[in-house]
Amino acid sequence: MRPNKRDELVRKALTVFYRNGFHATGMDMLVAETGVSKTSMYKHFRTKEELILAVLRLRDENFRHWLYRRIEELSDTPEGQLLAMFDALSEWFEKPEFRGCMFIKASAEFQEVNHPIHAQSAAHKQILQDHFASIAKAAGAAEPVKLARQLLLLKEGAIVSAVMARGGGLAGDPAADAKEAARGLLTLHLPQG
Amino acid sequence: MRPNKRDELVRKALTVFYRNGFHATGMDMLVAETGVSKTSMYKHFRTKEELILAVLRLRDENFRHWLYRRIEELSDTPEGQLLAMFDALSEWFEKPEFRGCMFIKASAEFQEVNHPIHAQSAAHKQILQDHFASIAKAAGAAEPVKLARQLLLLKEGAIVSAVMARGGGLAGDPAADAKEAARGLLTLHLPQG
DNA sequence: TGGAAAGTTAACAGATCGGTACACCTAAGC
DNA sequence: GCTTAGGTGTACCGATCTGTTAACTTTCCA
């Protein structure tokens, strides 16, 4: 039961769950895709739920670190970084494997408020919101937390709209629209206008 | 096979799917909740997918007509109606049975772009966007379609955030935050400032 | 070299999945 | 009154669901 074996299982399970959904993905499919035996799988994870929670923890790390790094690469001012988030999102939306936000989907499939999967999804959003708030504060926003919440609304809306627009079912460029809206909000929130 | 019997089945199935999710709800559960026999259920709907599509059609009608009526009740100016949308959303979020947007959840559970359920969910959003655009045009917006898309982003973001915030997992009042952001966007888009 | 730890295959459990076969019942038309 | 068509309940289909049991092989380290 090497720990890196477990990590590898989590990594592969992530791609299958992301592509296929949680309820629609059976343990048999995961076993087939990872090449591991069913018994070994259940040695590493006592239940499917435990596996999903491990997948979400990994996704939280991966996604946040990718986003944080990317917006720092794209701009070195706090204000610019808040806008660069939408450029990073745009890059994500254009990847062929893009299938929306894993946490939105997880909270949609596990709706009970007290369910660990639902709670963990909400925690991810809260961490992002806090991060945006700290950047907004550095940018000199009068109400950094409020600005962060509004930017998070635009981000979530852009992700959902990008999913709908993926096959041409919804018109518009969600990332670009969100960025323009964010620019408007920034001019209203930042002292230098 | 009376037609109103079918409507009643769709109505009841809607509440069960909305509360429980699509994959997680089996036909056996629907049969038990509606009181009808399984054979009758399959006389009315050839497959589960056909039932889900009928449910989404009903949801589209119900939701859009509720939202359109409510924002007209709350304001009689186009600009006021665009803002009133977020008051209507706030009322929705506070209902105990609120479980997020059925179309976001449907598109999350049926991700293939060409899947009828996914396509129908995207179509719902497109219809809403067109409606907002016509109101934005009546309000005198310079770019009504762009404003409509941005307001839709805020609406979708608010819904997703409201789901996450339901159990206290995410701080903030998504409807109020979205309304304030929308007010900001309106001042930037409308000629009278 | 011995032995525990970890991994393997394979079969299986009990429940539930979407969907169907078939006998039964009831109500309308002759 | 009899037939017939349509709705109904029951019981079932094969497949799949999450999870387990038991016996066997590999690996690694003392």
mmCIF file of N, CA, C and O in Angstrom, chain B residues 36-124:
data_model
loop_
_atom_site.group_PDB
_atom_site.id
_atom_site.type_symbol
_atom_site.label_atom_id
_atom_site.label_comp_id
_atom_site.label_asym_id
_atom_site.label_seq_id
_atom_site.Cartn_x
_atom_site.Cartn_y
_atom_site.Cartn_z
ATOM 1 N N VAL B 36 -48.124 5.492 -9.476
ATOM 2 C CA VAL B 36 -48.514 4.807 -10.703
ATOM 3 C C VAL B 36 -47.689 3.516 -10.841
ATOM 4 O O VAL B 36 -46.681 3.344 -10.169
ATOM 5 N N SER B 37 -48.154 2.618 -11.663
ATOM 6 C CA SER B 37 -47.396 1.386 -11.862
ATOM 7 C C SER B 37 -46.278 1.612 -12.868
ATOM 8 O O SER B 37 -46.307 2.545 -13.660
ATOM 9 N N LYS B 38 -45.287 0.739 -12.797
ATOM 10 C CA LYS B 38 -44.137 0.905 -13.670
ATOM 11 C C LYS B 38 -44.545 0.766 -15.139
ATOM 12 O O LYS B 38 -44.048 1.483 -16.005
ATOM 13 N N THR B 39 -45.455 -0.154 -15.397
ATOM 14 C CA THR B 39 -45.913 -0.335 -16.776
ATOM 15 C C THR B 39 -46.551 0.936 -17.316
ATOM 16 O O THR B 39 -46.264 1.355 -18.444
ATOM 17 N N SER B 40 -47.386 1.559 -16.501
ATOM 18 C CA SER B 40 -48.037 2.794 -16.952
ATOM 19 C C SER B 40 -47.000 3.880 -17.209
ATOM 20 O O SER B 40 -47.082 4.623 -18.188
ATOM 21 N N MET B 41 -46.037 3.966 -16.307
ATOM 22 C CA MET B 41 -44.978 4.963 -16.479
ATOM 23 C C MET B 41 -44.308 4.794 -17.839
ATOM 24 O O MET B 41 -44.109 5.767 -18.566
ATOM 25 N N TYR B 42 -44.012 3.561 -18.187
ATOM 26 C CA TYR B 42 -43.324 3.318 -19.459
ATOM 27 C C TYR B 42 -44.280 3.365 -20.650
ATOM 28 O O TYR B 42 -43.838 3.359 -21.801
ATOM 29 N N LYS B 43 -45.598 3.421 -20.400
ATOM 30 C CA LYS B 43 -46.542 3.686 -21.489
ATOM 31 C C LYS B 43 -46.480 5.169 -21.848
ATOM 32 O O LYS B 43 -46.594 5.550 -23.010
ATOM 33 N N HIS B 44 -46.325 5.993 -20.826
ATOM 34 C CA HIS B 44 -46.288 7.446 -21.048
ATOM 35 C C HIS B 44 -44.930 7.908 -21.557
ATOM 36 O O HIS B 44 -44.853 8.842 -22.362
ATOM 37 N N PHE B 45 -43.851 7.285 -21.072
ATOM 38 C CA PHE B 45 -42.492 7.707 -21.458
ATOM 39 C C PHE B 45 -41.690 6.480 -21.838
ATOM 40 O O PHE B 45 -41.524 5.576 -21.020
ATOM 41 N N ARG B 46 -41.229 6.450 -23.052
ATOM 42 C CA ARG B 46 -40.571 5.246 -23.555
ATOM 43 C C ARG B 46 -39.268 4.960 -22.824
ATOM 44 O O ARG B 46 -38.890 3.810 -22.652
ATOM 45 N N THR B 47 -38.567 6.018 -22.410
ATOM 46 C CA THR B 47 -37.318 5.836 -21.670
ATOM 47 C C THR B 47 -37.233 6.868 -20.547
ATOM 48 O O THR B 47 -38.017 7.831 -20.503
ATOM 49 N N LYS B 48 -36.260 6.660 -19.678
ATOM 50 C CA LYS B 48 -36.030 7.636 -18.610
ATOM 51 C C LYS B 48 -35.628 8.983 -19.215
ATOM 52 O O LYS B 48 -36.036 10.036 -18.727
ATOM 53 N N GLU B 49 -34.825 8.928 -20.261
ATOM 54 C CA GLU B 49 -34.375 10.169 -20.897
ATOM 55 C C GLU B 49 -35.552 10.976 -21.415
ATOM 56 O O GLU B 49 -35.584 12.205 -21.272
ATOM 57 N N GLU B 50 -36.529 10.280 -21.998
ATOM 58 C CA GLU B 50 -37.707 10.992 -22.507
ATOM 59 C C GLU B 50 -38.452 11.678 -21.365
ATOM 60 O O GLU B 50 -38.937 12.807 -21.506
ATOM 61 N N LEU B 51 -38.509 11.004 -20.219
ATOM 62 C CA LEU B 51 -39.152 11.612 -19.052
ATOM 63 C C LEU B 51 -38.378 12.849 -18.594
ATOM 64 O O LEU B 51 -38.972 13.891 -18.298
ATOM 65 N N ILE B 52 -37.066 12.738 -18.561
ATOM 66 C CA ILE B 52 -36.253 13.879 -18.121
ATOM 67 C C ILE B 52 -36.442 15.064 -19.062
ATOM 68 O O ILE B 52 -36.587 16.212 -18.623
ATOM 69 N N LEU B 53 -36.490 14.790 -20.353
ATOM 70 C CA LEU B 53 -36.682 15.880 -21.310
ATOM 71 C C LEU B 53 -38.047 16.553 -21.100
ATOM 72 O O LEU B 53 -38.152 17.785 -21.171
ATOM 73 N N ALA B 54 -39.055 15.757 -20.810
ATOM 74 C CA ALA B 54 -40.381 16.333 -20.540
ATOM 75 C C ALA B 54 -40.339 17.176 -19.271
ATOM 76 O O ALA B 54 -40.934 18.255 -19.200
ATOM 77 N N VAL B 55 -39.608 16.689 -18.275
ATOM 78 C CA VAL B 55 -39.468 17.435 -17.026
ATOM 79 C C VAL B 55 -38.781 18.776 -17.292
ATOM 80 O O VAL B 55 -39.208 19.822 -16.787
ATOM 81 N N LEU B 56 -37.738 18.761 -18.100
ATOM 82 C CA LEU B 56 -37.001 19.999 -18.371
ATOM 83 C C LEU B 56 -37.862 20.993 -19.161
ATOM 84 O O LEU B 56 -37.761 22.203 -18.961
ATOM 85 N N ARG B 57 -38.692 20.463 -20.056
ATOM 86 C CA ARG B 57 -39.595 21.363 -20.789
ATOM 87 C C ARG B 57 -40.541 22.066 -19.821
ATOM 88 O O ARG B 57 -40.753 23.272 -19.912
ATOM 89 N N LEU B 58 -41.087 21.297 -18.887
ATOM 90 C CA LEU B 58 -41.995 21.899 -17.904
ATOM 91 C C LEU B 58 -41.251 22.907 -17.041
ATOM 92 O O LEU B 58 -41.748 24.003 -16.761
ATOM 93 N N ARG B 59 -40.058 22.545 -16.610
ATOM 94 C CA ARG B 59 -39.270 23.437 -15.763
ATOM 95 C C ARG B 59 -38.963 24.752 -16.487
ATOM 96 O O ARG B 59 -39.012 25.822 -15.893
ATOM 97 N N ASP B 60 -38.631 24.633 -17.755
ATOM 98 C CA ASP B 60 -38.335 25.823 -18.558
ATOM 99 C C ASP B 60 -39.539 26.766 -18.565
ATOM 100 O O ASP B 60 -39.417 27.960 -18.290
ATOM 101 N N GLU B 61 -40.700 26.187 -18.850
ATOM 102 C CA GLU B 61 -41.929 27.009 -18.839
ATOM 103 C C GLU B 61 -42.159 27.637 -17.476
ATOM 104 O O GLU B 61 -42.311 28.844 -17.349
ATOM 105 N N ASN B 62 -42.191 26.803 -16.450
ATOM 106 C CA ASN B 62 -42.506 27.295 -15.111
ATOM 107 C C ASN B 62 -41.542 28.391 -14.677
ATOM 108 O O ASN B 62 -41.957 29.457 -14.216
ATOM 109 N N PHE B 63 -40.253 28.103 -14.821
ATOM 110 C CA PHE B 63 -39.258 29.044 -14.290
ATOM 111 C C PHE B 63 -39.296 30.371 -15.037
ATOM 112 O O PHE B 63 -39.324 31.441 -14.424
ATOM 113 N N ARG B 64 -39.307 30.292 -16.369
ATOM 114 C CA ARG B 64 -39.274 31.533 -17.138
ATOM 115 C C ARG B 64 -40.518 32.364 -16.898
ATOM 116 O O ARG B 64 -40.427 33.578 -16.680
ATOM 117 N N HIS B 65 -41.672 31.708 -16.858
ATOM 118 C CA HIS B 65 -42.889 32.477 -16.661
ATOM 119 C C HIS B 65 -42.949 33.070 -15.258
ATOM 120 O O HIS B 65 -43.396 34.198 -15.059
ATOM 121 N N TRP B 66 -42.450 32.326 -14.303
ATOM 122 C CA TRP B 66 -42.390 32.878 -12.942
ATOM 123 C C TRP B 66 -41.471 34.103 -12.913
ATOM 124 O O TRP B 66 -41.833 35.151 -12.391
ATOM 125 N N LEU B 67 -40.280 33.957 -13.497
ATOM 126 C CA LEU B 67 -39.306 35.055 -13.434
ATOM 127 C C LEU B 67 -39.814 36.281 -14.198
ATOM 128 O O LEU B 67 -39.747 37.411 -13.695
ATOM 129 N N TYR B 68 -40.349 36.069 -15.392
ATOM 130 C CA TYR B 68 -40.842 37.185 -16.202
ATOM 131 C C TYR B 68 -41.955 37.929 -15.449
ATOM 132 O O TYR B 68 -41.964 39.153 -15.382
ATOM 133 N N ARG B 69 -42.876 37.163 -14.899
ATOM 134 C CA ARG B 69 -44.006 37.798 -14.208
ATOM 135 C C ARG B 69 -43.516 38.555 -12.976
ATOM 136 O O ARG B 69 -43.892 39.696 -12.736
ATOM 137 N N ARG B 70 -42.607 37.905 -12.245
ATOM 138 C CA ARG B 70 -42.173 38.500 -10.977
ATOM 139 C C ARG B 70 -41.435 39.827 -11.212
ATOM 140 O O ARG B 70 -41.652 40.786 -10.459
ATOM 141 N N ILE B 71 -40.567 39.909 -12.202
ATOM 142 C CA ILE B 71 -39.826 41.146 -12.395
ATOM 143 C C ILE B 71 -40.743 42.244 -12.941
ATOM 144 O O ILE B 71 -40.510 43.419 -12.684
ATOM 145 N N GLU B 72 -41.819 41.829 -13.619
ATOM 146 C CA GLU B 72 -42.775 42.857 -14.055
ATOM 147 C C GLU B 72 -43.595 43.368 -12.893
ATOM 148 O O GLU B 72 -43.990 44.538 -12.851
ATOM 149 N N GLU B 73 -43.852 42.483 -11.931
ATOM 150 C CA GLU B 73 -44.579 42.910 -10.734
ATOM 151 C C GLU B 73 -43.725 43.873 -9.905
ATOM 152 O O GLU B 73 -44.238 44.804 -9.289
ATOM 153 N N LEU B 74 -42.428 43.623 -9.889
ATOM 154 C CA LEU B 74 -41.554 44.375 -8.996
ATOM 155 C C LEU B 74 -41.162 45.740 -9.567
ATOM 156 O O LEU B 74 -40.773 46.637 -8.811
ATOM 157 N N SER B 75 -41.238 45.910 -10.876
ATOM 158 C CA SER B 75 -40.856 47.196 -11.463
ATOM 159 C C SER B 75 -41.533 47.365 -12.811
ATOM 160 O O SER B 75 -41.799 46.389 -13.512
ATOM 161 N N ASP B 76 -41.790 48.615 -13.194
ATOM 162 C CA ASP B 76 -42.402 48.832 -14.501
ATOM 163 C C ASP B 76 -41.505 49.633 -15.432
ATOM 164 O O ASP B 76 -41.951 50.125 -16.458
ATOM 165 N N THR B 77 -40.234 49.762 -15.070
ATOM 166 C CA THR B 77 -39.275 50.329 -16.031
ATOM 167 C C THR B 77 -38.288 49.234 -16.428
ATOM 168 O O THR B 77 -37.978 48.353 -15.612
ATOM 169 N N PRO B 78 -37.821 49.262 -17.664
ATOM 170 C CA PRO B 78 -36.873 48.228 -18.105
ATOM 171 C C PRO B 78 -35.646 48.151 -17.200
ATOM 172 O O PRO B 78 -35.224 47.065 -16.789
ATOM 173 N N GLU B 79 -35.091 49.296 -16.866
ATOM 174 C CA GLU B 79 -33.906 49.294 -16.007
ATOM 175 C C GLU B 79 -34.220 48.693 -14.640
ATOM 176 O O GLU B 79 -33.457 47.876 -14.119
ATOM 177 N N GLY B 80 -35.354 49.077 -14.097
ATOM 178 C CA GLY B 80 -35.749 48.534 -12.800
ATOM 179 C C GLY B 80 -35.985 47.038 -12.861
ATOM 180 O O GLY B 80 -35.688 46.300 -11.908
ATOM 181 N N GLN B 81 -36.501 46.572 -13.995
ATOM 182 C CA GLN B 81 -36.776 45.138 -14.119
ATOM 183 C C GLN B 81 -35.496 44.324 -14.150
ATOM 184 O O GLN B 81 -35.435 43.224 -13.590
ATOM 185 N N LEU B 82 -34.478 44.884 -14.801
ATOM 186 C CA LEU B 82 -33.197 44.160 -14.827
ATOM 187 C C LEU B 82 -32.650 44.001 -13.413
ATOM 188 O O LEU B 82 -32.091 42.952 -13.064
ATOM 189 N N LEU B 83 -32.816 45.031 -12.602
ATOM 190 C CA LEU B 83 -32.360 44.931 -11.213
ATOM 191 C C LEU B 83 -33.286 44.043 -10.389
ATOM 192 O O LEU B 83 -32.840 43.306 -9.509
ATOM 193 N N ALA B 84 -34.572 44.126 -10.700
ATOM 194 C CA ALA B 84 -35.557 43.353 -9.927
ATOM 195 C C ALA B 84 -35.340 41.852 -10.092
ATOM 196 O O ALA B 84 -35.764 41.067 -9.235
ATOM 197 N N MET B 85 -34.699 41.484 -11.182
ATOM 198 C CA MET B 85 -34.423 40.053 -11.365
ATOM 199 C C MET B 85 -33.692 39.481 -10.154
ATOM 200 O O MET B 85 -33.962 38.366 -9.713
ATOM 201 N N PHE B 86 -32.792 40.277 -9.592
ATOM 202 C CA PHE B 86 -32.003 39.760 -8.479
ATOM 203 C C PHE B 86 -32.809 39.724 -7.179
ATOM 204 O O PHE B 86 -32.515 38.919 -6.295
ATOM 205 N N ASP B 87 -33.822 40.575 -7.097
ATOM 206 C CA ASP B 87 -34.743 40.455 -5.955
ATOM 207 C C ASP B 87 -35.573 39.180 -6.090
ATOM 208 O O ASP B 87 -35.831 38.486 -5.101
ATOM 209 N N ALA B 88 -35.986 38.901 -7.321
ATOM 210 C CA ALA B 88 -36.736 37.664 -7.546
ATOM 211 C C ALA B 88 -35.869 36.451 -7.210
ATOM 212 O O ALA B 88 -36.325 35.509 -6.557
ATOM 213 N N LEU B 89 -34.617 36.499 -7.641
ATOM 214 C CA LEU B 89 -33.710 35.398 -7.329
ATOM 215 C C LEU B 89 -33.566 35.229 -5.821
ATOM 216 O O LEU B 89 -33.553 34.106 -5.300
ATOM 217 N N SER B 90 -33.468 36.353 -5.128
ATOM 218 C CA SER B 90 -33.320 36.299 -3.672
ATOM 219 C C SER B 90 -34.503 35.575 -3.038
ATOM 220 O O SER B 90 -34.333 34.752 -2.133
ATOM 221 N N GLU B 91 -35.706 35.872 -3.545
ATOM 222 C CA GLU B 91 -36.892 35.177 -3.021
ATOM 223 C C GLU B 91 -36.784 33.673 -3.266
ATOM 224 O O GLU B 91 -37.133 32.859 -2.407
ATOM 225 N N TRP B 92 -36.310 33.338 -4.439
ATOM 226 C CA TRP B 92 -36.151 31.905 -4.788
ATOM 227 C C TRP B 92 -35.139 31.235 -3.859
ATOM 228 O O TRP B 92 -35.396 30.156 -3.315
ATOM 229 N N PHE B 93 -33.996 31.885 -3.676
ATOM 230 C CA PHE B 93 -32.934 31.286 -2.865
ATOM 231 C C PHE B 93 -33.397 30.994 -1.443
ATOM 232 O O PHE B 93 -32.904 30.061 -0.804
ATOM 233 N N GLU B 94 -34.327 31.813 -0.972
ATOM 234 C CA GLU B 94 -34.740 31.664 0.427
ATOM 235 C C GLU B 94 -35.800 30.597 0.638
ATOM 236 O O GLU B 94 -36.113 30.248 1.781
ATOM 237 N N LYS B 95 -36.344 30.104 -0.452
ATOM 238 C CA LYS B 95 -37.329 29.025 -0.303
ATOM 239 C C LYS B 95 -36.627 27.773 0.221
ATOM 240 O O LYS B 95 -35.511 27.449 -0.214
ATOM 241 N N PRO B 96 -37.265 27.059 1.134
ATOM 242 C CA PRO B 96 -36.596 25.876 1.700
ATOM 243 C C PRO B 96 -36.321 24.795 0.656
ATOM 244 O O PRO B 96 -35.375 24.024 0.803
ATOM 245 N N GLU B 97 -37.135 24.738 -0.378
ATOM 246 C CA GLU B 97 -36.941 23.685 -1.387
ATOM 247 C C GLU B 97 -35.913 24.077 -2.436
ATOM 248 O O GLU B 97 -35.656 23.297 -3.365
ATOM 249 N N PHE B 98 -35.293 25.260 -2.304
ATOM 250 C CA PHE B 98 -34.289 25.681 -3.289
ATOM 251 C C PHE B 98 -33.120 24.716 -3.326
ATOM 252 O O PHE B 98 -32.517 24.397 -2.306
ATOM 253 N N ARG B 99 -32.815 24.233 -4.536
ATOM 254 C CA ARG B 99 -31.688 23.316 -4.708
ATOM 255 C C ARG B 99 -30.873 23.698 -5.938
ATOM 256 O O ARG B 99 -30.310 22.823 -6.603
ATOM 257 N N GLY B 100 -30.859 24.964 -6.287
ATOM 258 C CA GLY B 100 -30.070 25.374 -7.436
ATOM 259 C C GLY B 100 -30.844 25.319 -8.735
ATOM 260 O O GLY B 100 -32.050 25.099 -8.746
ATOM 261 N N CYS B 101 -30.131 25.548 -9.821
ATOM 262 C CA CYS B 101 -30.745 25.589 -11.146
ATOM 263 C C CYS B 101 -30.782 24.186 -11.740
ATOM 264 O O CYS B 101 -29.763 23.508 -11.841
ATOM 265 N N MET B 102 -31.974 23.786 -12.128
ATOM 266 C CA MET B 102 -32.151 22.422 -12.649
ATOM 267 C C MET B 102 -31.370 22.205 -13.941
ATOM 268 O O MET B 102 -30.954 21.081 -14.233
ATOM 269 N N PHE B 103 -31.171 23.265 -14.701
ATOM 270 C CA PHE B 103 -30.495 23.116 -15.995
ATOM 271 C C PHE B 103 -28.986 23.034 -15.817
ATOM 272 O O PHE B 103 -28.305 22.315 -16.548
ATOM 273 N N ILE B 104 -28.482 23.766 -14.868
ATOM 274 C CA ILE B 104 -27.057 23.624 -14.548
ATOM 275 C C ILE B 104 -26.783 22.201 -14.093
ATOM 276 O O ILE B 104 -25.802 21.566 -14.502
ATOM 277 N N LYS B 105 -27.665 21.682 -13.260
ATOM 278 C CA LYS B 105 -27.474 20.322 -12.759
ATOM 279 C C LYS B 105 -27.628 19.305 -13.880
ATOM 280 O O LYS B 105 -26.876 18.319 -13.952
ATOM 281 N N ALA B 106 -28.587 19.535 -14.753
ATOM 282 C CA ALA B 106 -28.789 18.600 -15.859
ATOM 283 C C ALA B 106 -27.567 18.578 -16.782
ATOM 284 O O ALA B 106 -27.097 17.518 -17.197
ATOM 285 N N SER B 107 -27.052 19.768 -17.084
ATOM 286 C CA SER B 107 -25.890 19.813 -17.987
ATOM 287 C C SER B 107 -24.653 19.269 -17.300
ATOM 288 O O SER B 107 -23.712 18.832 -17.964
ATOM 289 N N ALA B 108 -24.640 19.290 -15.967
ATOM 290 C CA ALA B 108 -23.506 18.724 -15.237
ATOM 291 C C ALA B 108 -23.567 17.195 -15.228
ATOM 292 O O ALA B 108 -22.539 16.533 -15.226
ATOM 293 N N GLU B 109 -24.770 16.662 -15.234
ATOM 294 C CA GLU B 109 -24.902 15.195 -15.186
ATOM 295 C C GLU B 109 -24.879 14.574 -16.578
ATOM 296 O O GLU B 109 -24.575 13.391 -16.721
ATOM 297 N N PHE B 110 -25.226 15.357 -17.586
ATOM 298 C CA PHE B 110 -25.198 14.866 -18.967
ATOM 299 C C PHE B 110 -24.324 15.818 -19.766
ATOM 300 O O PHE B 110 -24.799 16.797 -20.335
ATOM 301 N N GLN B 111 -23.036 15.506 -19.804
ATOM 302 C CA GLN B 111 -22.055 16.481 -20.253
ATOM 303 C C GLN B 111 -21.805 16.484 -21.751
ATOM 304 O O GLN B 111 -21.304 17.463 -22.273
ATOM 305 N N GLU B 112 -22.118 15.388 -22.415
ATOM 306 C CA GLU B 112 -21.819 15.335 -23.845
ATOM 307 C C GLU B 112 -22.569 16.457 -24.563
ATOM 308 O O GLU B 112 -23.762 16.661 -24.374
ATOM 309 N N VAL B 113 -21.826 17.167 -25.373
ATOM 310 C CA VAL B 113 -22.370 18.355 -26.037
ATOM 311 C C VAL B 113 -23.609 18.020 -26.862
ATOM 312 O O VAL B 113 -24.555 18.807 -26.924
ATOM 313 N N ASN B 114 -23.598 16.847 -27.499
ATOM 314 C CA ASN B 114 -24.700 16.498 -28.383
ATOM 315 C C ASN B 114 -25.867 15.817 -27.667
ATOM 316 O O ASN B 114 -26.847 15.454 -28.303
ATOM 317 N N HIS B 115 -25.723 15.625 -26.389
ATOM 318 C CA HIS B 115 -26.805 14.964 -25.663
ATOM 319 C C HIS B 115 -28.032 15.874 -25.613
ATOM 320 O O HIS B 115 -27.914 17.051 -25.300
ATOM 321 N N PRO B 116 -29.214 15.332 -25.912
ATOM 322 C CA PRO B 116 -30.431 16.159 -25.931
ATOM 323 C C PRO B 116 -30.657 16.920 -24.627
ATOM 324 O O PRO B 116 -31.106 18.072 -24.641
ATOM 325 N N ILE B 117 -30.338 16.294 -23.505
ATOM 326 C CA ILE B 117 -30.553 16.955 -22.212
ATOM 327 C C ILE B 117 -29.621 18.148 -22.066
ATOM 328 O O ILE B 117 -30.023 19.222 -21.600
ATOM 329 N N HIS B 118 -28.373 17.959 -22.491
ATOM 330 C CA HIS B 118 -27.423 19.073 -22.437
ATOM 331 C C HIS B 118 -27.883 20.209 -23.356
ATOM 332 O O HIS B 118 -27.885 21.387 -22.974
ATOM 333 N N ALA B 119 -28.265 19.849 -24.568
ATOM 334 C CA ALA B 119 -28.680 20.859 -25.536
ATOM 335 C C ALA B 119 -29.904 21.625 -25.038
ATOM 336 O O ALA B 119 -29.984 22.850 -25.192
ATOM 337 N N GLN B 120 -30.841 20.905 -24.424
ATOM 338 C CA GLN B 120 -32.054 21.578 -23.959
ATOM 339 C C GLN B 120 -31.736 22.539 -22.814
ATOM 340 O O GLN B 120 -32.347 23.605 -22.699
ATOM 341 N N SER B 121 -30.776 22.172 -21.979
ATOM 342 C CA SER B 121 -30.374 23.063 -20.889
ATOM 343 C C SER B 121 -29.756 24.344 -21.437
ATOM 344 O O SER B 121 -30.051 25.447 -20.967
ATOM 345 N N ALA B 122 -28.902 24.190 -22.447
ATOM 346 C CA ALA B 122 -28.280 25.371 -23.047
ATOM 347 C C ALA B 122 -29.337 26.243 -23.709
ATOM 348 O O ALA B 122 -29.267 27.482 -23.645
ATOM 349 N N ALA B 123 -30.326 25.606 -24.328
ATOM 350 C CA ALA B 123 -31.377 26.377 -24.999
ATOM 351 C C ALA B 123 -32.139 27.243 -23.995
ATOM 352 O O ALA B 123 -32.482 28.393 -24.279
ATOM 353 N N HIS B 124 -32.374 26.704 -22.814
ATOM 354 C CA HIS B 124 -33.063 27.477 -21.772
ATOM 355 C C HIS B 124 -32.290 28.752 -21.444
ATOM 356 O O HIS B 124 -32.868 29.839 -21.353
#
